[in-house]
Amino acid sequence: METDADQPLGIPALPDTTAGQGLFHELDTLLRSGVHVQAAHPEQQHLMPYLRKNEAALIAFYRDWHMGAQLQHRHEEPHRYYFLEPPASSWAQAGAAFQRELEAKHIIVAMLLCKVFLIDLQKPEFESVPALMHLLEREYEDYRDGLFRKLAQVMDKRETQLDSESVQKLVGQCLSLFKDLGWLCRTAAGGWRVLPALDRIRDLYQNEIRAMPDRFKAAS
């Protein structure tokens, strides 16, 4: 019978050592790559029983073996998501490993998705970038106009220089980036699903977001 002493150094002990190590390494790779982990993500659901059962041990592991990094979560089930927060005292060394810096244009698109899908509609799926833009034109004209306006500002362009095609291309690039962060995922039909972890944008960039006028309208 295996004991805690038989476990590789630093890896939380599990009843099933072989299976536990595999799940640990998969979870650890995601977290240290800046990915947010949640039950709402179909490709991460198999990790959640392990994470929930060993949450205290994992918190201790990252605190003791990764310069005081913090395994944190936001919200309650079924919207809970987990991530690694770098320690403030070691931000320069650890931050790059656990978090990815986003540009202003990425923040704008992320906040738009938050407003439309997590707050207003509370229906987190859309078929494609063109379908998203059509939704904005049909139901959220203020948001669409604000999106063009804010993107033009941060990209140092005139609003008239941004056409629908270039904005759709940028939005598509943002969706791919957010997918890598665990903020979005693809649906079985090939569309997009906005995940609860997209809400993390409001933690990471609260100062930048406070400076954005509500509903993406220009300040009067």
mmCIF file of C-alpha atoms in Angstrom:
data_model
loop_
_atom_site.group_PDB
_atom_site.id
_atom_site.type_symbol
_atom_site.label_atom_id
_atom_site.label_comp_id
_atom_site.label_asym_id
_atom_site.label_seq_id
_atom_site.Cartn_x
_atom_site.Cartn_y
_atom_site.Cartn_z
ATOM 1 C CA MET A 1 0.000 0.000 0.000
ATOM 2 C CA GLU A 2 1.388 3.376 -0.993
ATOM 3 C CA THR A 3 1.809 6.170 1.527
ATOM 4 C CA ASP A 4 2.288 9.902 1.178
ATOM 5 C CA ALA A 5 6.033 9.271 1.258
ATOM 6 C CA ASP A 6 5.750 7.335 -2.007
ATOM 7 C CA GLN A 7 4.392 10.372 -3.841
ATOM 8 C CA PRO A 8 6.695 12.478 -6.065
ATOM 9 C CA LEU A 9 7.898 15.550 -4.182
ATOM 10 C CA GLY A 10 5.342 18.340 -4.138
ATOM 11 C CA ILE A 11 2.484 16.454 -5.801
ATOM 12 C CA PRO A 12 -0.587 16.057 -3.566
ATOM 13 C CA ALA A 13 -1.249 12.447 -2.571
ATOM 14 C CA LEU A 14 -4.235 10.689 -4.113
ATOM 15 C CA PRO A 15 -5.862 7.307 -3.429
ATOM 16 C CA ASP A 16 -5.204 6.351 -7.064
ATOM 17 C CA THR A 17 -1.608 7.476 -7.502
ATOM 18 C CA THR A 18 -1.239 6.784 -11.225
ATOM 19 C CA ALA A 19 -4.494 8.447 -12.256
ATOM 20 C CA GLY A 20 -3.915 11.261 -9.792
ATOM 21 C CA GLN A 21 -0.508 12.135 -11.210
ATOM 22 C CA GLY A 22 -1.901 12.293 -14.744
ATOM 23 C CA LEU A 23 -4.702 14.627 -13.715
ATOM 24 C CA PHE A 24 -2.336 16.729 -11.642
ATOM 25 C CA HIS A 25 0.101 17.264 -14.504
ATOM 26 C CA GLU A 26 -2.698 18.133 -16.927
ATOM 27 C CA LEU A 27 -4.234 20.602 -14.482
ATOM 28 C CA ASP A 28 -0.852 22.048 -13.507
ATOM 29 C CA THR A 29 0.101 22.642 -17.139
ATOM 30 C CA LEU A 30 -3.127 24.529 -17.780
ATOM 31 C CA LEU A 31 -2.919 26.676 -14.660
ATOM 32 C CA ARG A 32 0.740 27.594 -15.103
ATOM 33 C CA SER A 33 0.000 28.538 -18.720
ATOM 34 C CA GLY A 34 -2.535 31.116 -17.565
ATOM 35 C CA VAL A 35 -5.580 29.021 -18.489
ATOM 36 C CA HIS A 36 -8.742 29.304 -16.392
ATOM 37 C CA VAL A 37 -10.228 25.933 -15.416
ATOM 38 C CA GLN A 38 -13.957 25.343 -14.957
ATOM 39 C CA ALA A 39 -16.671 22.717 -15.136
ATOM 40 C CA ALA A 40 -18.471 24.764 -17.798
ATOM 41 C CA HIS A 41 -15.656 23.955 -20.237
ATOM 42 C CA PRO A 42 -16.425 20.571 -21.847
ATOM 43 C CA GLU A 43 -12.723 19.739 -22.243
ATOM 44 C CA GLN A 44 -11.999 20.452 -18.568
ATOM 45 C CA GLN A 45 -14.916 18.722 -16.868
ATOM 46 C CA HIS A 46 -12.880 15.581 -16.173
ATOM 47 C CA LEU A 47 -10.428 17.641 -14.086
ATOM 48 C CA MET A 48 -13.010 19.049 -11.712
ATOM 49 C CA PRO A 49 -13.545 16.056 -9.367
ATOM 50 C CA TYR A 50 -9.772 15.888 -8.840
ATOM 51 C CA LEU A 51 -9.495 19.641 -8.308
ATOM 52 C CA ARG A 52 -12.405 19.815 -5.861
ATOM 53 C CA LYS A 53 -11.193 16.821 -3.849
ATOM 54 C CA ASN A 54 -7.617 18.095 -3.608
ATOM 55 C CA GLU A 55 -8.207 21.845 -3.551
ATOM 56 C CA ALA A 56 -6.591 22.396 -0.139
ATOM 57 C CA ALA A 57 -3.520 20.345 -1.090
ATOM 58 C CA LEU A 58 -3.204 22.170 -4.401
ATOM 59 C CA ILE A 59 -3.450 25.564 -2.693
ATOM 60 C CA ALA A 60 -0.599 24.529 -0.395
ATOM 61 C CA PHE A 61 1.425 23.151 -3.310
ATOM 62 C CA TYR A 62 1.373 26.382 -5.314
ATOM 63 C CA ARG A 63 1.936 28.519 -2.234
ATOM 64 C CA ASP A 64 4.967 26.499 -1.109
ATOM 65 C CA TRP A 65 6.484 25.485 -4.440
ATOM 66 C CA HIS A 66 5.741 28.441 -6.725
ATOM 67 C CA MET A 67 6.966 31.508 -4.805
ATOM 68 C CA GLY A 68 3.698 31.981 -2.972
ATOM 69 C CA ALA A 69 1.411 31.749 -6.008
ATOM 70 C CA GLN A 70 -2.252 31.491 -5.086
ATOM 71 C CA LEU A 71 -4.728 29.019 -6.506
ATOM 72 C CA GLN A 72 -7.953 31.006 -6.432
ATOM 73 C CA HIS A 73 -11.504 30.684 -7.642
ATOM 74 C CA ARG A 74 -14.370 33.024 -8.394
ATOM 75 C CA HIS A 75 -18.133 32.444 -8.075
ATOM 76 C CA GLU A 76 -19.988 29.338 -6.971
ATOM 77 C CA GLU A 77 -21.053 26.269 -8.911
ATOM 78 C CA PRO A 78 -21.960 25.908 -11.696
ATOM 79 C CA HIS A 79 -20.142 29.130 -12.635
ATOM 80 C CA ARG A 80 -17.000 28.609 -10.545
ATOM 81 C CA TYR A 81 -13.624 28.850 -12.259
ATOM 82 C CA TYR A 82 -10.049 28.455 -10.996
ATOM 83 C CA PHE A 83 -6.805 30.223 -11.878
ATOM 84 C CA LEU A 84 -3.330 30.955 -10.541
ATOM 85 C CA GLU A 85 -2.724 34.404 -9.108
ATOM 86 C CA PRO A 86 0.957 35.429 -9.012
ATOM 87 C CA PRO A 87 2.196 36.747 -5.658
ATOM 88 C CA ALA A 88 2.397 40.531 -5.568
ATOM 89 C CA SER A 89 5.965 40.426 -4.266
ATOM 90 C CA SER A 90 7.116 38.294 -7.196
ATOM 91 C CA TRP A 91 4.951 39.739 -9.953
ATOM 92 C CA ALA A 92 7.847 40.448 -12.294
ATOM 93 C CA GLN A 93 9.166 36.890 -12.047
ATOM 94 C CA ALA A 94 5.933 34.922 -11.823
ATOM 95 C CA GLY A 95 3.384 37.094 -13.589
ATOM 96 C CA ALA A 96 4.527 36.282 -17.097
ATOM 97 C CA ALA A 97 4.139 32.567 -16.426
ATOM 98 C CA PHE A 98 0.634 32.710 -14.951
ATOM 99 C CA GLN A 99 -0.971 35.615 -16.810
ATOM 100 C CA ARG A 100 -0.872 37.042 -20.295
ATOM 101 C CA GLU A 101 -0.929 40.763 -20.819
ATOM 102 C CA LEU A 102 -3.767 41.883 -23.057
ATOM 103 C CA GLU A 103 -3.778 44.935 -25.264
ATOM 104 C CA ALA A 104 -6.473 47.583 -24.986
ATOM 105 C CA LYS A 105 -8.228 46.270 -28.098
ATOM 106 C CA HIS A 106 -8.496 42.816 -26.497
ATOM 107 C CA ILE A 107 -9.961 44.292 -23.315
ATOM 108 C CA ILE A 108 -12.583 46.187 -25.314
ATOM 109 C CA VAL A 109 -13.737 43.066 -27.157
ATOM 110 C CA ALA A 110 -13.746 41.005 -23.944
ATOM 111 C CA MET A 111 -15.874 43.587 -22.151
ATOM 112 C CA LEU A 112 -18.295 43.676 -25.059
ATOM 113 C CA LEU A 113 -18.722 39.901 -24.843
ATOM 114 C CA CYS A 114 -19.198 40.150 -21.061
ATOM 115 C CA LYS A 115 -21.877 42.800 -21.397
ATOM 116 C CA VAL A 116 -23.817 41.057 -24.144
ATOM 117 C CA PHE A 117 -23.564 37.384 -23.197
ATOM 118 C CA LEU A 118 -22.901 37.203 -19.448
ATOM 119 C CA ILE A 119 -24.925 40.214 -18.284
ATOM 120 C CA ASP A 120 -27.610 41.162 -20.805
ATOM 121 C CA LEU A 121 -28.586 37.974 -22.624
ATOM 122 C CA GLN A 122 -27.280 35.364 -20.184
ATOM 123 C CA LYS A 123 -27.236 33.072 -23.215
ATOM 124 C CA PRO A 124 -23.571 32.365 -23.785
ATOM 125 C CA GLU A 125 -23.467 30.993 -27.331
ATOM 126 C CA PHE A 126 -23.196 32.496 -30.798
ATOM 127 C CA GLU A 127 -22.553 30.846 -34.131
ATOM 128 C CA SER A 128 -19.745 32.913 -35.632
ATOM 129 C CA VAL A 129 -18.126 36.332 -35.802
ATOM 130 C CA PRO A 130 -20.519 37.471 -38.579
ATOM 131 C CA ALA A 131 -23.447 36.253 -36.458
ATOM 132 C CA LEU A 132 -22.103 38.238 -33.506
ATOM 133 C CA MET A 133 -21.795 41.391 -35.595
ATOM 134 C CA HIS A 134 -25.301 40.865 -36.966
ATOM 135 C CA LEU A 135 -26.615 40.552 -33.405
ATOM 136 C CA LEU A 136 -24.951 43.838 -32.502
ATOM 137 C CA GLU A 137 -26.381 45.583 -35.557
ATOM 138 C CA ARG A 138 -29.870 44.237 -34.862
ATOM 139 C CA GLU A 139 -30.128 44.426 -31.060
ATOM 140 C CA TYR A 140 -27.186 46.448 -29.740
ATOM 141 C CA GLU A 141 -26.526 49.319 -32.101
ATOM 142 C CA ASP A 142 -25.034 51.392 -29.272
ATOM 143 C CA TYR A 143 -22.620 48.581 -28.461
ATOM 144 C CA ARG A 144 -21.623 48.164 -32.090
ATOM 145 C CA ASP A 145 -21.008 51.870 -32.570
ATOM 146 C CA GLY A 146 -19.137 51.997 -29.286
ATOM 147 C CA LEU A 147 -17.002 49.028 -30.307
ATOM 148 C CA PHE A 148 -15.901 50.781 -33.500
ATOM 149 C CA ARG A 149 -15.343 54.049 -31.641
ATOM 150 C CA LYS A 150 -13.262 52.575 -28.828
ATOM 151 C CA LEU A 151 -11.203 50.410 -31.171
ATOM 152 C CA ALA A 152 -10.452 53.429 -33.330
ATOM 153 C CA GLN A 153 -9.287 55.327 -30.248
ATOM 154 C CA VAL A 154 -6.909 52.672 -28.947
ATOM 155 C CA MET A 155 -5.614 51.820 -32.428
ATOM 156 C CA ASP A 156 -5.008 55.511 -33.174
ATOM 157 C CA LYS A 157 -7.232 55.474 -36.240
ATOM 158 C CA ARG A 158 -10.161 57.487 -37.470
ATOM 159 C CA GLU A 159 -13.450 55.712 -36.908
ATOM 160 C CA THR A 160 -14.097 55.879 -40.647
ATOM 161 C CA GLN A 161 -10.879 53.912 -41.229
ATOM 162 C CA LEU A 162 -12.339 50.856 -39.503
ATOM 163 C CA ASP A 163 -14.650 48.881 -41.741
ATOM 164 C CA SER A 164 -16.735 45.881 -40.761
ATOM 165 C CA GLU A 165 -14.303 43.420 -42.326
ATOM 166 C CA SER A 166 -11.290 44.677 -40.361
ATOM 167 C CA VAL A 167 -13.256 44.700 -37.099
ATOM 168 C CA GLN A 168 -14.520 41.173 -37.721
ATOM 169 C CA LYS A 169 -10.948 40.038 -38.338
ATOM 170 C CA LEU A 170 -9.819 41.598 -35.058
ATOM 171 C CA VAL A 171 -12.742 40.076 -33.151
ATOM 172 C CA GLY A 172 -11.861 36.671 -34.597
ATOM 173 C CA GLN A 173 -8.285 37.050 -33.364
ATOM 174 C CA CYS A 174 -9.582 37.995 -29.921
ATOM 175 C CA LEU A 175 -11.822 34.934 -29.782
ATOM 176 C CA SER A 176 -8.841 32.677 -30.477
ATOM 177 C CA LEU A 177 -6.842 34.399 -27.738
ATOM 178 C CA PHE A 178 -9.704 34.116 -25.252
ATOM 179 C CA LYS A 179 -10.081 30.441 -26.123
ATOM 180 C CA ASP A 180 -6.425 29.906 -25.182
ATOM 181 C CA LEU A 181 -7.117 31.554 -21.809
ATOM 182 C CA GLY A 182 -10.117 29.339 -21.078
ATOM 183 C CA TRP A 183 -12.547 32.238 -21.411
ATOM 184 C CA LEU A 184 -14.334 30.814 -24.457
ATOM 185 C CA CYS A 185 -14.635 27.410 -26.078
ATOM 186 C CA ARG A 186 -15.974 26.006 -29.313
ATOM 187 C CA THR A 187 -19.355 24.316 -29.387
ATOM 188 C CA ALA A 188 -20.025 20.913 -30.923
ATOM 189 C CA ALA A 189 -21.609 22.707 -33.884
ATOM 190 C CA GLY A 190 -18.503 24.827 -34.444
ATOM 191 C CA GLY A 191 -19.818 27.998 -32.828
ATOM 192 C CA TRP A 192 -18.587 29.824 -29.741
ATOM 193 C CA ARG A 193 -19.546 29.576 -26.084
ATOM 194 C CA VAL A 194 -18.709 32.353 -23.638
ATOM 195 C CA LEU A 195 -17.525 30.749 -20.387
ATOM 196 C CA PRO A 196 -17.931 32.098 -16.841
ATOM 197 C CA ALA A 197 -14.177 32.758 -16.645
ATOM 198 C CA LEU A 198 -14.477 35.620 -19.135
ATOM 199 C CA ASP A 199 -15.675 37.565 -16.103
ATOM 200 C CA ARG A 200 -12.036 37.497 -14.957
ATOM 201 C CA ILE A 201 -11.352 40.398 -17.319
ATOM 202 C CA ARG A 202 -13.052 42.680 -14.792
ATOM 203 C CA ASP A 203 -10.569 41.656 -12.090
ATOM 204 C CA LEU A 204 -7.473 41.888 -14.222
ATOM 205 C CA TYR A 205 -8.168 45.212 -15.901
ATOM 206 C CA GLN A 206 -10.504 47.045 -13.542
ATOM 207 C CA ASN A 207 -8.641 50.349 -13.856
ATOM 208 C CA GLU A 208 -8.757 50.288 -17.644
ATOM 209 C CA ILE A 209 -12.409 49.275 -17.613
ATOM 210 C CA ARG A 210 -13.390 52.062 -15.214
ATOM 211 C CA ALA A 211 -12.101 54.520 -17.791
ATOM 212 C CA MET A 212 -14.435 53.119 -20.447
ATOM 213 C CA PRO A 213 -17.790 54.909 -20.718
ATOM 214 C CA ASP A 214 -20.807 52.759 -19.925
ATOM 215 C CA ARG A 215 -22.360 50.906 -22.872
ATOM 216 C CA PHE A 216 -19.301 51.864 -24.944
ATOM 217 C CA LYS A 217 -20.740 55.322 -25.597
ATOM 218 C CA ALA A 218 -18.448 58.279 -26.005
ATOM 219 C CA ALA A 219 -18.160 60.509 -22.971
ATOM 220 C CA SER A 220 -20.340 63.580 -23.223
#
